[in-house]
Amino acid sequence: MFLSLASVISLVAVIIPAAHCGKVLVFPHDGSHWVNMRVLVEELHSRGHTVTVIRPADSWYISDTSPHYNAVTVDMDGGADEDFFRRFVSEVIRIRRSKGSAWTRFALDMELKDKFFELHKKICEMVIHLFENKDLMNSIQDAKYDVVLTDPANGGGVMLAHYLRLPLVFNARWTVHGEAHFAIAPSPLSYVPLPPSELSDKMTFFERVKNIVFYTMRMHLYKQIVGPHYSALASRYFGPDVDYFSLFQAADMWLMRVDFVFEFPRPTMPNVVYMGGFQCKPAKPLPEHLEEFVQSSGEHGVIIMSLGTLIGELPHDLADEIAAAFAKLPQKVIWRYKGERPATLGNNTLLVDWMPQNDLLGHPHMKLFVSHGGTNGIYEAIYHGVPIVGIPIVFDQADNLSRLRAKGVAKVMDISELDSKTFQDAIQDVLNEPSYRLNMQRLSRLHRDQPMKPLDTALFWIEFVMRHKGAAHLRTESYRLPWYSYHSVDVVLFLVGAVLLVLFTFFFVIRCLCTKMCRSKVKRD
Amino acid sequence: MFLSLASVISLVAVIIPAAHCGKVLVFPHDGSHWVNMRVLVEELHSRGHTVTVIRPADSWYISDTSPHYNAVTVDMDGGADEDFFRRFVSEVIRIRRSKGSAWTRFALDMELKDKFFELHKKICEMVIHLFENKDLMNSIQDAKYDVVLTDPANGGGVMLAHYLRLPLVFNARWTVHGEAHFAIAPSPLSYVPLPPSELSDKMTFFERVKNIVFYTMRMHLYKQIVGPHYSALASRYFGPDVDYFSLFQAADMWLMRVDFVFEFPRPTMPNVVYMGGFQCKPAKPLPEHLEEFVQSSGEHGVIIMSLGTLIGELPHDLADEIAAAFAKLPQKVIWRYKGERPATLGNNTLLVDWMPQNDLLGHPHMKLFVSHGGTNGIYEAIYHGVPIVGIPIVFDQADNLSRLRAKGVAKVMDISELDSKTFQDAIQDVLNEPSYRLNMQRLSRLHRDQPMKPLDTALFWIEFVMRHKGAAHLRTESYRLPWYSYHSVDVVLFLVGAVLLVLFTFFFVIRCLCTKMCRSKVKRD
């Protein structure tokens, strides 16, 4: 047996510390990020902790009433403008389908950049509003929280934790500056690809050039656009010597929404804990009408398609192409689609407003998942071992899918090339070539074979930080070094200088001796 | 509660995979390293796995009969010469006590270097002897092992795993090249101190210079002294293109005998698992005579002293100084000492040939541990929360103790300065200043508060590698890059070149234009 009963009992004895109910202050990031944070909030609540969530008055996803947390609503606009993002995605699809000019795409990217600029500005205003509300801050201070839990996609929680002098735990994949590992782990750009480059961990020379150029641009973008808001905020409340980026790097614990069955292996740090797939769980039975529909697929099985909450509709022509491809398949198809019913829709395809995605992915008849490449859906597909046809549209979707393609578990389509023929071919390739399913099932086995469930791991470390008031022993303070010291540039220059000095002195002495000898020789002559 | 009963049950369900008894081939490193490996071997055996251990005929520590493993004895001298190392340690003490000249010390270091050279040469000869014994190799191949478990302090196991095409798991702290992290994790020398520098993770400029100089020398030493044996072996059996260092870096799993309550936090990799303190366990009751002696100490409590298995005796004068210091203390002392009874020995001091160190450290009367700084003893002291007075002598002992000093849990003595006065002062400092004990108890709490016991973690990952025939998804292949690509030197040169070319072209065009304009002006004039 891999674990004897005795060791299981001793293990259980180790993992249940003395009962202790803590108080957790959550500063989330709005939009789909909240879907992840909510999983942690609900689990914290179910284990008896008290959770308070800070939200802007106009929050897109974060409700002001919940059985799982108390909401503190800051009477401000949080900047996460749902309408803008929906419109933006539609525009991206339109431009890519119409093969719009580079200029059109660039203009759209600039609009997105401005939106993020505005979003972070509003978050900083929200933090100022919070800090200036003395009554509210006093009540927060009096509540004696144990830890601040935040999503580092914005810097609000970092500020709040430092203001309240509380330990800081990140629920992280992206930071304000980019992929979260880059903020603390040494990440050689020769094999660690930077999103959104869509590169893998095995790069050609010119791909490595691209990766470094992307990195340089990203850091520049951050410094120009997002950094100043937070720097000004840090300076205003904590003094001119406090560097915002250092506050970030001083977090006690990084709960990373990453698992290496999905992400390329790369350097990490002792205070990074991996909880990729923490939201995954076994499938529950389907509602009766869906179960009937799924069962009617017989041996051919079922395909589901969802492009995420942001993309409920598609341009008519595109929806028609997709529906026409589905109509030609022997499988049954469940498609989450809120737009008008496509003219080409087949009898085998069921349109739904919403579907129990995890329960469907875990159904034994499930054959294939057509996905935009959102992280949550991908982890559910990995958990249940279902191969993917990906249609990436914006943000990290193409990078997510490029990882799955590299592992041989997904076929990725370019939306600008998508028609009923190419789409049908892609689906049939993945259905008929067994390697896609076998590889995905292997990833599933690896993903499920962990010492603890990812959600339990995450909770253990949040509670660890509460019990010990931080986790300083797992965190380097290398971020306190100036860059030239961190990279030993000063030491190398010093050593090169020392060697040159020794050589110079040596040659100078030799030269003097030679000159002297020559002179005395001349004299003697 | 931190973990509800339901989640404990689900957790237990996750951590017990289907029963599977595996076959483990162990290539250990002789001497005190075997003490660690034996813990894993015994645990593997107790969980139903079959373990085979490869040993040289003259092994120092590794017995040829055991209820826990089958021994395969290679009819060769393994090079781990017990007499040499005992003599070496005595010489080190003598030279340091007599404040011997730098030359004497250097000569001794060269003798040690030669010994290691010889040791690795003999290990390579042992591997050749093994590979050339076709009957033995056939029987090993027929046995169909699941994994090779080895200590990377020598390279024999690496060769064997590659020869048999088996997954490779390291039980690691040191590799042939030095501290094990340096072999795979990016380790900025600005804050990652290289043993035996005795530096911490917070270095001054000149300490950083020292660290880089040490690193350069160490790599040079490795390449000159140890590398060639293994490179020749790799070339002979696997072809001239096979780089020995790459075989090393391709290991599936590194079980690191490290815990960050002890080690400075530093970068790591996804296939590094920390099991520092895996040998620690609760104290068992003491034998009756020891329990009586300990109880007789009353409120003053007990001190134990042990300088490890290598150092059973000390020069008379030194033993007298130590005994005299002990005699003046109100505590009772248990001293593992095999030499002649010191003339100054007090009634409060009990000399023993051997002691149940872990059981004593876990006794409620325990006040202080006088230790040479061996890793096993240090982890036992951390586990039980007992502060330390350290007397480092050779190898990694001073570096181990410098880590404890940095955490405020140990006072470290220089053996050349040790007399009854300084020794008594050090002991009384640690006994009377509460911070030493409180800090050590804090480390103990942090060390014990882990999701799983370190030994269970180690076993989980060995069994993981057996179940999945490796752990390739956790391992980077960055070691396949040449150094200039790994560090992006080629890309940076290319980009600098490209920028210079653009600038040059720009200025050239400007210059041409200027010249042309000037000429036409002259013409017009």
mmCIF file of N, CA and C in Angstrom, chain A residues 1-3 8 10-12 14-16 18 20 47 186 188 190-191 205-206 208-209 212 260-261 265-270 446 449-453 456 460-461 463-464 467-468 473-476 478 485-486 488 490-491 494, chain B residues 1-3 8 10-12 14-16 18 20 47 186 188 190-191 202 205-206 208-209 212 260-261 265-270 446 449-453 456 460-461 463-464 467-468 473-476 478 485-486 488 490-491 494:
data_model
loop_
_atom_site.group_PDB
_atom_site.id
_atom_site.type_symbol
_atom_site.label_atom_id
_atom_site.label_comp_id
_atom_site.label_asym_id
_atom_site.label_seq_id
_atom_site.Cartn_x
_atom_site.Cartn_y
_atom_site.Cartn_z
ATOM 1 N N MET A 1 0.840 -1.207 0.000
ATOM 2 C CA MET A 1 0.000 0.000 0.000
ATOM 3 C C MET A 1 0.869 1.249 0.000
ATOM 4 N N PHE A 2 0.446 2.293 -0.680
ATOM 5 C CA PHE A 2 1.235 3.519 -0.702
ATOM 6 C C PHE A 2 1.251 4.209 0.661
ATOM 7 N N LEU A 3 0.143 4.151 1.378
ATOM 8 C CA LEU A 3 0.118 4.755 2.710
ATOM 9 C C LEU A 3 -0.566 3.782 3.655
ATOM 10 N N VAL A 8 -1.751 7.281 7.726
ATOM 11 C CA VAL A 8 -2.873 8.178 7.412
ATOM 12 C C VAL A 8 -3.358 8.841 8.687
ATOM 13 N N SER A 10 -1.663 9.362 11.425
ATOM 14 C CA SER A 10 -0.697 10.353 11.894
ATOM 15 C C SER A 10 -0.757 11.594 11.015
ATOM 16 N N LEU A 11 -1.013 11.371 9.714
ATOM 17 C CA LEU A 11 -1.114 12.482 8.780
ATOM 18 C C LEU A 11 -2.290 13.371 9.151
ATOM 19 N N VAL A 12 -3.408 12.741 9.407
ATOM 20 C CA VAL A 12 -4.596 13.514 9.773
ATOM 21 C C VAL A 12 -4.317 14.286 11.048
ATOM 22 N N VAL A 14 -1.552 15.479 11.924
ATOM 23 C CA VAL A 14 -0.703 16.630 11.627
ATOM 24 C C VAL A 14 -1.496 17.750 10.964
ATOM 25 N N ILE A 15 -2.435 17.381 10.087
ATOM 26 C CA ILE A 15 -3.058 18.434 9.289
ATOM 27 C C ILE A 15 -4.224 19.108 9.977
ATOM 28 N N ILE A 16 -4.611 18.661 11.161
ATOM 29 C CA ILE A 16 -5.677 19.387 11.850
ATOM 30 C C ILE A 16 -5.103 20.117 13.053
ATOM 31 N N ALA A 18 -5.016 22.997 16.056
ATOM 32 C CA ALA A 18 -6.056 23.369 17.019
ATOM 33 C C ALA A 18 -7.077 24.281 16.344
ATOM 34 N N HIS A 20 -9.263 27.230 15.322
ATOM 35 C CA HIS A 20 -9.010 28.661 15.439
ATOM 36 C C HIS A 20 -9.777 29.344 14.327
ATOM 37 N N ARG A 47 -15.329 26.981 6.771
ATOM 38 C CA ARG A 47 -14.466 26.479 7.841
ATOM 39 C C ARG A 47 -14.539 27.358 9.085
ATOM 40 N N PRO A 186 13.199 34.427 -9.996
ATOM 41 C CA PRO A 186 14.086 34.694 -11.132
ATOM 42 C C PRO A 186 13.550 33.904 -12.328
ATOM 43 N N PRO A 188 14.387 33.233 -16.085
ATOM 44 C CA PRO A 188 15.236 33.405 -17.276
ATOM 45 C C PRO A 188 14.370 33.485 -18.534
ATOM 46 N N SER A 190 15.085 33.048 -21.383
ATOM 47 C CA SER A 190 15.463 32.086 -22.422
ATOM 48 C C SER A 190 14.523 30.889 -22.457
ATOM 49 N N TYR A 191 13.840 30.606 -21.353
ATOM 50 C CA TYR A 191 12.909 29.462 -21.390
ATOM 51 C C TYR A 191 11.609 29.726 -20.645
ATOM 52 N N PHE A 205 15.891 30.969 -31.638
ATOM 53 C CA PHE A 205 16.606 32.219 -31.356
ATOM 54 C C PHE A 205 15.681 33.429 -31.510
ATOM 55 N N PHE A 206 14.929 33.482 -32.617
ATOM 56 C CA PHE A 206 14.108 34.673 -32.839
ATOM 57 C C PHE A 206 12.895 34.721 -31.904
ATOM 58 N N ARG A 208 13.215 33.802 -28.822
ATOM 59 C CA ARG A 208 13.814 34.357 -27.607
ATOM 60 C C ARG A 208 13.979 35.874 -27.729
ATOM 61 N N VAL A 209 14.319 36.325 -28.943
ATOM 62 C CA VAL A 209 14.394 37.775 -29.175
ATOM 63 C C VAL A 209 13.018 38.395 -28.899
ATOM 64 N N ILE A 212 12.183 38.654 -25.160
ATOM 65 C CA ILE A 212 12.880 39.741 -24.451
ATOM 66 C C ILE A 212 12.303 41.095 -24.848
ATOM 67 N N PHE A 260 1.387 22.569 -12.865
ATOM 68 C CA PHE A 260 2.374 22.328 -13.919
ATOM 69 C C PHE A 260 1.962 21.248 -14.915
ATOM 70 N N VAL A 261 0.797 20.666 -14.754
ATOM 71 C CA VAL A 261 0.299 19.877 -15.888
ATOM 72 C C VAL A 261 -0.118 20.837 -16.994
ATOM 73 N N PRO A 265 7.053 24.196 -16.774
ATOM 74 C CA PRO A 265 7.825 24.258 -15.520
ATOM 75 C C PRO A 265 8.798 25.440 -15.544
ATOM 76 N N ARG A 266 8.969 26.103 -14.403
ATOM 77 C CA ARG A 266 9.768 27.327 -14.343
ATOM 78 C C ARG A 266 10.169 27.584 -12.895
ATOM 79 N N PRO A 267 11.140 28.443 -12.663
ATOM 80 C CA PRO A 267 11.573 28.681 -11.287
ATOM 81 C C PRO A 267 10.443 29.237 -10.416
ATOM 82 N N THR A 268 10.549 28.949 -9.148
ATOM 83 C CA THR A 268 9.529 29.409 -8.223
ATOM 84 C C THR A 268 10.206 29.796 -6.901
ATOM 85 N N MET A 269 9.413 30.136 -5.889
ATOM 86 C CA MET A 269 9.966 30.553 -4.601
ATOM 87 C C MET A 269 9.290 29.775 -3.474
ATOM 88 N N PRO A 270 9.930 29.736 -2.304
ATOM 89 C CA PRO A 270 9.346 28.938 -1.216
ATOM 90 C C PRO A 270 7.973 29.440 -0.752
ATOM 91 N N LEU A 446 -2.315 13.061 -13.656
ATOM 92 C CA LEU A 446 -1.236 13.778 -12.969
ATOM 93 C C LEU A 446 -1.805 14.882 -12.076
ATOM 94 N N ASP A 449 -3.355 13.601 -8.901
ATOM 95 C CA ASP A 449 -2.477 12.855 -8.009
ATOM 96 C C ASP A 449 -1.577 13.831 -7.249
ATOM 97 N N GLN A 450 -2.146 14.483 -6.249
ATOM 98 C CA GLN A 450 -1.400 15.439 -5.437
ATOM 99 C C GLN A 450 -1.541 15.047 -3.965
ATOM 100 N N PRO A 451 -0.568 15.449 -3.138
ATOM 101 C CA PRO A 451 -0.660 15.071 -1.722
ATOM 102 C C PRO A 451 -1.937 15.584 -1.064
ATOM 103 N N MET A 452 -2.391 16.774 -1.487
ATOM 104 C CA MET A 452 -3.630 17.331 -0.952
ATOM 105 C C MET A 452 -4.399 17.920 -2.114
ATOM 106 N N LYS A 453 -5.715 18.052 -1.947
ATOM 107 C CA LYS A 453 -6.489 18.765 -2.959
ATOM 108 C C LYS A 453 -6.010 20.220 -3.007
ATOM 109 N N ASP A 456 -7.626 22.542 -0.474
ATOM 110 C CA ASP A 456 -7.178 22.311 0.902
ATOM 111 C C ASP A 456 -5.788 22.901 1.118
ATOM 112 N N PHE A 460 -4.928 25.673 3.800
ATOM 113 C CA PHE A 460 -3.891 25.415 4.809
ATOM 114 C C PHE A 460 -2.968 26.625 4.930
ATOM 115 N N TRP A 461 -2.531 27.165 3.782
ATOM 116 C CA TRP A 461 -1.531 28.232 3.830
ATOM 117 C C TRP A 461 -2.128 29.570 4.236
ATOM 118 N N GLU A 463 -4.502 29.785 6.433
ATOM 119 C CA GLU A 463 -4.611 29.611 7.881
ATOM 120 C C GLU A 463 -3.236 29.609 8.548
ATOM 121 N N PHE A 464 -2.221 29.090 7.828
ATOM 122 C CA PHE A 464 -0.848 29.129 8.342
ATOM 123 C C PHE A 464 -0.434 30.576 8.598
ATOM 124 N N ARG A 467 -2.212 31.834 11.631
ATOM 125 C CA ARG A 467 -1.682 31.259 12.879
ATOM 126 C C ARG A 467 -0.360 31.898 13.269
ATOM 127 N N HIS A 468 0.506 32.149 12.275
ATOM 128 C CA HIS A 468 1.869 32.602 12.591
ATOM 129 C C HIS A 468 2.069 34.089 12.292
ATOM 130 N N HIS A 473 9.644 33.546 7.058
ATOM 131 C CA HIS A 473 10.758 32.615 6.844
ATOM 132 C C HIS A 473 10.742 32.001 5.446
ATOM 133 N N LEU A 474 9.656 32.194 4.702
ATOM 134 C CA LEU A 474 9.584 31.624 3.347
ATOM 135 C C LEU A 474 9.855 32.674 2.269
ATOM 136 N N ARG A 475 10.062 33.902 2.702
ATOM 137 C CA ARG A 475 10.109 35.031 1.763
ATOM 138 C C ARG A 475 11.515 35.617 1.703
ATOM 139 N N THR A 476 12.051 35.779 0.499
ATOM 140 C CA THR A 476 13.356 36.440 0.410
ATOM 141 C C THR A 476 13.145 37.948 0.516
ATOM 142 N N SER A 478 15.239 39.811 -1.199
ATOM 143 C CA SER A 478 16.147 40.219 -2.272
ATOM 144 C C SER A 478 15.638 41.480 -2.969
ATOM 145 N N SER A 485 22.920 45.485 -7.716
ATOM 146 C CA SER A 485 23.436 44.549 -6.711
ATOM 147 C C SER A 485 22.772 43.188 -6.876
ATOM 148 N N TYR A 486 21.451 43.201 -7.109
ATOM 149 C CA TYR A 486 20.729 41.936 -7.288
ATOM 150 C C TYR A 486 21.404 41.098 -8.372
ATOM 151 N N SER A 488 24.453 41.435 -9.361
ATOM 152 C CA SER A 488 25.899 41.404 -9.106
ATOM 153 C C SER A 488 26.708 42.212 -10.114
ATOM 154 N N ASP A 490 27.647 45.307 -9.785
ATOM 155 C CA ASP A 490 28.675 46.063 -9.046
ATOM 156 C C ASP A 490 29.880 45.178 -8.695
ATOM 157 N N VAL A 491 29.585 43.942 -8.268
ATOM 158 C CA VAL A 491 30.673 43.037 -7.883
ATOM 159 C C VAL A 491 31.513 42.654 -9.102
ATOM 160 N N PHE A 494 33.670 45.502 -10.039
ATOM 161 C CA PHE A 494 34.747 45.613 -9.060
ATOM 162 C C PHE A 494 35.850 44.585 -9.341
ATOM 163 N N MET B 1 -13.153 25.557 13.063
ATOM 164 C CA MET B 1 -12.105 24.548 12.876
ATOM 165 C C MET B 1 -11.345 24.801 11.576
ATOM 166 N N PHE B 2 -10.028 24.526 11.560
ATOM 167 C CA PHE B 2 -9.270 24.745 10.343
ATOM 168 C C PHE B 2 -9.651 23.760 9.251
ATOM 169 N N LEU B 3 -9.981 22.527 9.623
ATOM 170 C CA LEU B 3 -10.390 21.559 8.604
ATOM 171 C C LEU B 3 -11.620 20.829 9.113
ATOM 172 N N VAL B 8 -11.472 16.451 5.745
ATOM 173 C CA VAL B 8 -10.424 15.500 6.117
ATOM 174 C C VAL B 8 -10.668 14.178 5.411
ATOM 175 N N SER B 10 -12.346 13.688 2.644
ATOM 176 C CA SER B 10 -12.085 13.807 1.202
ATOM 177 C C SER B 10 -10.586 13.853 0.957
ATOM 178 N N LEU B 11 -9.846 14.486 1.893
ATOM 179 C CA LEU B 11 -8.406 14.590 1.774
ATOM 180 C C LEU B 11 -7.783 13.202 1.825
ATOM 181 N N VAL B 12 -8.227 12.409 2.803
ATOM 182 C CA VAL B 12 -7.691 11.058 2.948
ATOM 183 C C VAL B 12 -7.982 10.257 1.690
ATOM 184 N N VAL B 14 -8.120 11.405 -1.251
ATOM 185 C CA VAL B 14 -7.210 11.823 -2.322
ATOM 186 C C VAL B 14 -5.818 11.245 -2.123
ATOM 187 N N ILE B 15 -5.370 11.183 -0.852
ATOM 188 C CA ILE B 15 -3.962 10.837 -0.649
ATOM 189 C C ILE B 15 -3.689 9.341 -0.616
ATOM 190 N N ILE B 16 -4.709 8.510 -0.718
ATOM 191 C CA ILE B 16 -4.426 7.074 -0.780
ATOM 192 C C ILE B 16 -4.723 6.556 -2.179
ATOM 193 N N ALA B 18 -4.468 3.879 -5.395
ATOM 194 C CA ALA B 18 -4.630 2.427 -5.418
ATOM 195 C C ALA B 18 -3.346 1.761 -4.928
ATOM 196 N N HIS B 20 -0.125 -0.273 -4.637
ATOM 197 C CA HIS B 20 0.843 -0.624 -5.669
ATOM 198 C C HIS B 20 2.186 -0.761 -4.985
ATOM 199 N N ARG B 47 6.225 0.312 3.810
ATOM 200 C CA ARG B 47 5.018 0.512 2.987
ATOM 201 C C ARG B 47 4.878 -0.564 1.909
ATOM 202 N N PRO B 186 17.817 28.782 -10.556
ATOM 203 C CA PRO B 186 18.588 30.023 -10.720
ATOM 204 C C PRO B 186 18.862 30.586 -9.324
ATOM 205 N N PRO B 188 20.647 33.612 -7.600
ATOM 206 C CA PRO B 188 21.408 34.871 -7.650
ATOM 207 C C PRO B 188 22.418 34.931 -6.503
ATOM 208 N N SER B 190 23.814 37.263 -5.279
ATOM 209 C CA SER B 190 23.700 38.458 -4.457
ATOM 210 C C SER B 190 22.988 38.185 -3.141
ATOM 211 N N TYR B 191 22.179 37.119 -3.096
ATOM 212 C CA TYR B 191 21.511 36.812 -1.822
ATOM 213 C C TYR B 191 21.448 35.332 -1.506
ATOM 214 N N LYS B 202 21.832 38.089 3.737
ATOM 215 C CA LYS B 202 22.000 39.552 3.709
ATOM 216 C C LYS B 202 23.487 39.839 3.775
ATOM 217 N N PHE B 205 28.734 44.470 0.558
ATOM 218 C CA PHE B 205 29.353 44.431 -0.766
ATOM 219 C C PHE B 205 30.508 43.427 -0.799
ATOM 220 N N PHE B 206 31.390 43.491 0.213
ATOM 221 C CA PHE B 206 32.558 42.613 0.164
ATOM 222 C C PHE B 206 32.199 41.156 0.445
ATOM 223 N N ARG B 208 29.470 39.912 -0.780
ATOM 224 C CA ARG B 208 29.001 39.473 -2.102
ATOM 225 C C ARG B 208 30.183 39.161 -3.023
ATOM 226 N N VAL B 209 31.250 39.978 -2.884
ATOM 227 C CA VAL B 209 32.465 39.683 -3.656
ATOM 228 C C VAL B 209 32.981 38.300 -3.268
ATOM 229 N N ILE B 212 30.912 35.420 -4.751
ATOM 230 C CA ILE B 212 31.145 35.170 -6.181
ATOM 231 C C ILE B 212 32.512 34.525 -6.396
ATOM 232 N N PHE B 260 12.810 25.592 5.343
ATOM 233 C CA PHE B 260 13.146 27.019 5.359
ATOM 234 C C PHE B 260 13.044 27.653 6.747
ATOM 235 N N VAL B 261 12.714 26.882 7.767
ATOM 236 C CA VAL B 261 12.938 27.422 9.113
ATOM 237 C C VAL B 261 14.436 27.429 9.390
ATOM 238 N N PRO B 265 15.590 31.528 2.700
ATOM 239 C CA PRO B 265 14.710 31.361 1.531
ATOM 240 C C PRO B 265 15.442 31.711 0.242
ATOM 241 N N ARG B 266 15.151 30.958 -0.815
ATOM 242 C CA ARG B 266 15.898 31.106 -2.061
ATOM 243 C C ARG B 266 15.094 30.481 -3.186
ATOM 244 N N PRO B 267 15.424 30.786 -4.441
ATOM 245 C CA PRO B 267 14.636 30.237 -5.541
ATOM 246 C C PRO B 267 14.676 28.715 -5.566
ATOM 247 N N THR B 268 13.626 28.153 -6.091
ATOM 248 C CA THR B 268 13.550 26.707 -6.167
ATOM 249 C C THR B 268 12.867 26.323 -7.480
ATOM 250 N N MET B 269 12.598 25.036 -7.672
ATOM 251 C CA MET B 269 11.989 24.561 -8.915
ATOM 252 C C MET B 269 10.787 23.665 -8.596
ATOM 253 N N PRO B 270 9.895 23.482 -9.567
ATOM 254 C CA PRO B 270 8.701 22.673 -9.278
ATOM 255 C C PRO B 270 9.004 21.219 -8.912
ATOM 256 N N LEU B 446 6.847 26.443 13.614
ATOM 257 C CA LEU B 446 6.756 26.622 12.152
ATOM 258 C C LEU B 446 7.107 25.318 11.435
ATOM 259 N N ASP B 449 4.365 22.744 11.588
ATOM 260 C CA ASP B 449 3.084 23.141 11.010
ATOM 261 C C ASP B 449 3.160 23.052 9.485
ATOM 262 N N GLN B 450 3.101 21.832 8.989
ATOM 263 C CA GLN B 450 3.160 21.604 7.548
ATOM 264 C C GLN B 450 1.946 20.775 7.128
ATOM 265 N N PRO B 451 1.553 20.878 5.864
ATOM 266 C CA PRO B 451 0.367 20.120 5.430
ATOM 267 C C PRO B 451 0.541 18.622 5.627
ATOM 268 N N MET B 452 1.761 18.134 5.435
ATOM 269 C CA MET B 452 2.032 16.712 5.647
ATOM 270 C C MET B 452 3.359 16.609 6.375
ATOM 271 N N LYS B 453 3.567 15.479 7.077
ATOM 272 C CA LYS B 453 4.883 15.255 7.680
ATOM 273 C C LYS B 453 5.910 15.153 6.562
ATOM 274 N N ASP B 456 6.275 11.718 5.002
ATOM 275 C CA ASP B 456 5.134 11.338 4.152
ATOM 276 C C ASP B 456 5.209 12.056 2.805
ATOM 277 N N PHE B 460 5.397 10.205 -0.678
ATOM 278 C CA PHE B 460 4.392 10.482 -1.702
ATOM 279 C C PHE B 460 5.058 10.692 -3.057
ATOM 280 N N TRP B 461 6.125 11.508 -3.070
ATOM 281 C CA TRP B 461 6.719 11.870 -4.364
ATOM 282 C C TRP B 461 7.568 10.745 -4.956
ATOM 283 N N GLU B 463 6.709 7.645 -4.651
ATOM 284 C CA GLU B 463 5.655 6.778 -5.203
ATOM 285 C C GLU B 463 4.997 7.422 -6.422
ATOM 286 N N PHE B 464 4.898 8.757 -6.425
ATOM 287 C CA PHE B 464 4.375 9.477 -7.587
ATOM 288 C C PHE B 464 5.225 9.157 -8.815
ATOM 289 N N ARG B 467 4.504 5.662 -9.912
ATOM 290 C CA ARG B 467 3.184 5.527 -10.551
ATOM 291 C C ARG B 467 3.190 6.064 -11.974
ATOM 292 N N HIS B 468 3.868 7.221 -12.167
ATOM 293 C CA HIS B 468 3.783 7.905 -13.465
ATOM 294 C C HIS B 468 5.046 7.725 -14.307
ATOM 295 N N HIS B 473 6.738 16.575 -16.275
ATOM 296 C CA HIS B 473 5.998 17.842 -16.353
ATOM 297 C C HIS B 473 6.449 18.842 -15.285
ATOM 298 N N LEU B 474 7.252 18.403 -14.318
ATOM 299 C CA LEU B 474 7.717 19.316 -13.269
ATOM 300 C C LEU B 474 9.153 19.781 -13.511
ATOM 301 N N ARG B 475 9.745 19.309 -14.575
ATOM 302 C CA ARG B 475 11.187 19.487 -14.795
ATOM 303 C C ARG B 475 11.433 20.379 -16.003
ATOM 304 N N THR B 476 12.234 21.417 -15.845
ATOM 305 C CA THR B 476 12.567 22.222 -17.022
ATOM 306 C C THR B 476 13.657 21.493 -17.808
ATOM 307 N N SER B 478 15.803 23.437 -19.382
ATOM 308 C CA SER B 478 16.641 24.597 -19.665
ATOM 309 C C SER B 478 18.115 24.205 -19.719
ATOM 310 N N SER B 485 22.944 31.062 -24.363
ATOM 311 C CA SER B 485 21.512 31.177 -24.661
ATOM 312 C C SER B 485 20.708 31.233 -23.364
ATOM 313 N N TYR B 486 21.087 30.361 -22.394
ATOM 314 C CA TYR B 486 20.384 30.350 -21.113
ATOM 315 C C TYR B 486 20.363 31.760 -20.517
ATOM 316 N N SER B 488 20.718 34.500 -22.169
ATOM 317 C CA SER B 488 20.291 35.444 -23.207
ATOM 318 C C SER B 488 21.410 36.351 -23.699
ATOM 319 N N ASP B 490 23.342 35.856 -26.249
ATOM 320 C CA ASP B 490 23.267 35.955 -27.709
ATOM 321 C C ASP B 490 22.170 36.941 -28.151
ATOM 322 N N VAL B 491 21.026 36.884 -27.458
ATOM 323 C CA VAL B 491 19.918 37.774 -27.824
ATOM 324 C C VAL B 491 20.276 39.234 -27.537
ATOM 325 N N PHE B 494 22.647 40.455 -30.080
ATOM 326 C CA PHE B 494 21.922 40.669 -31.331
ATOM 327 C C PHE B 494 21.143 41.991 -31.287
#
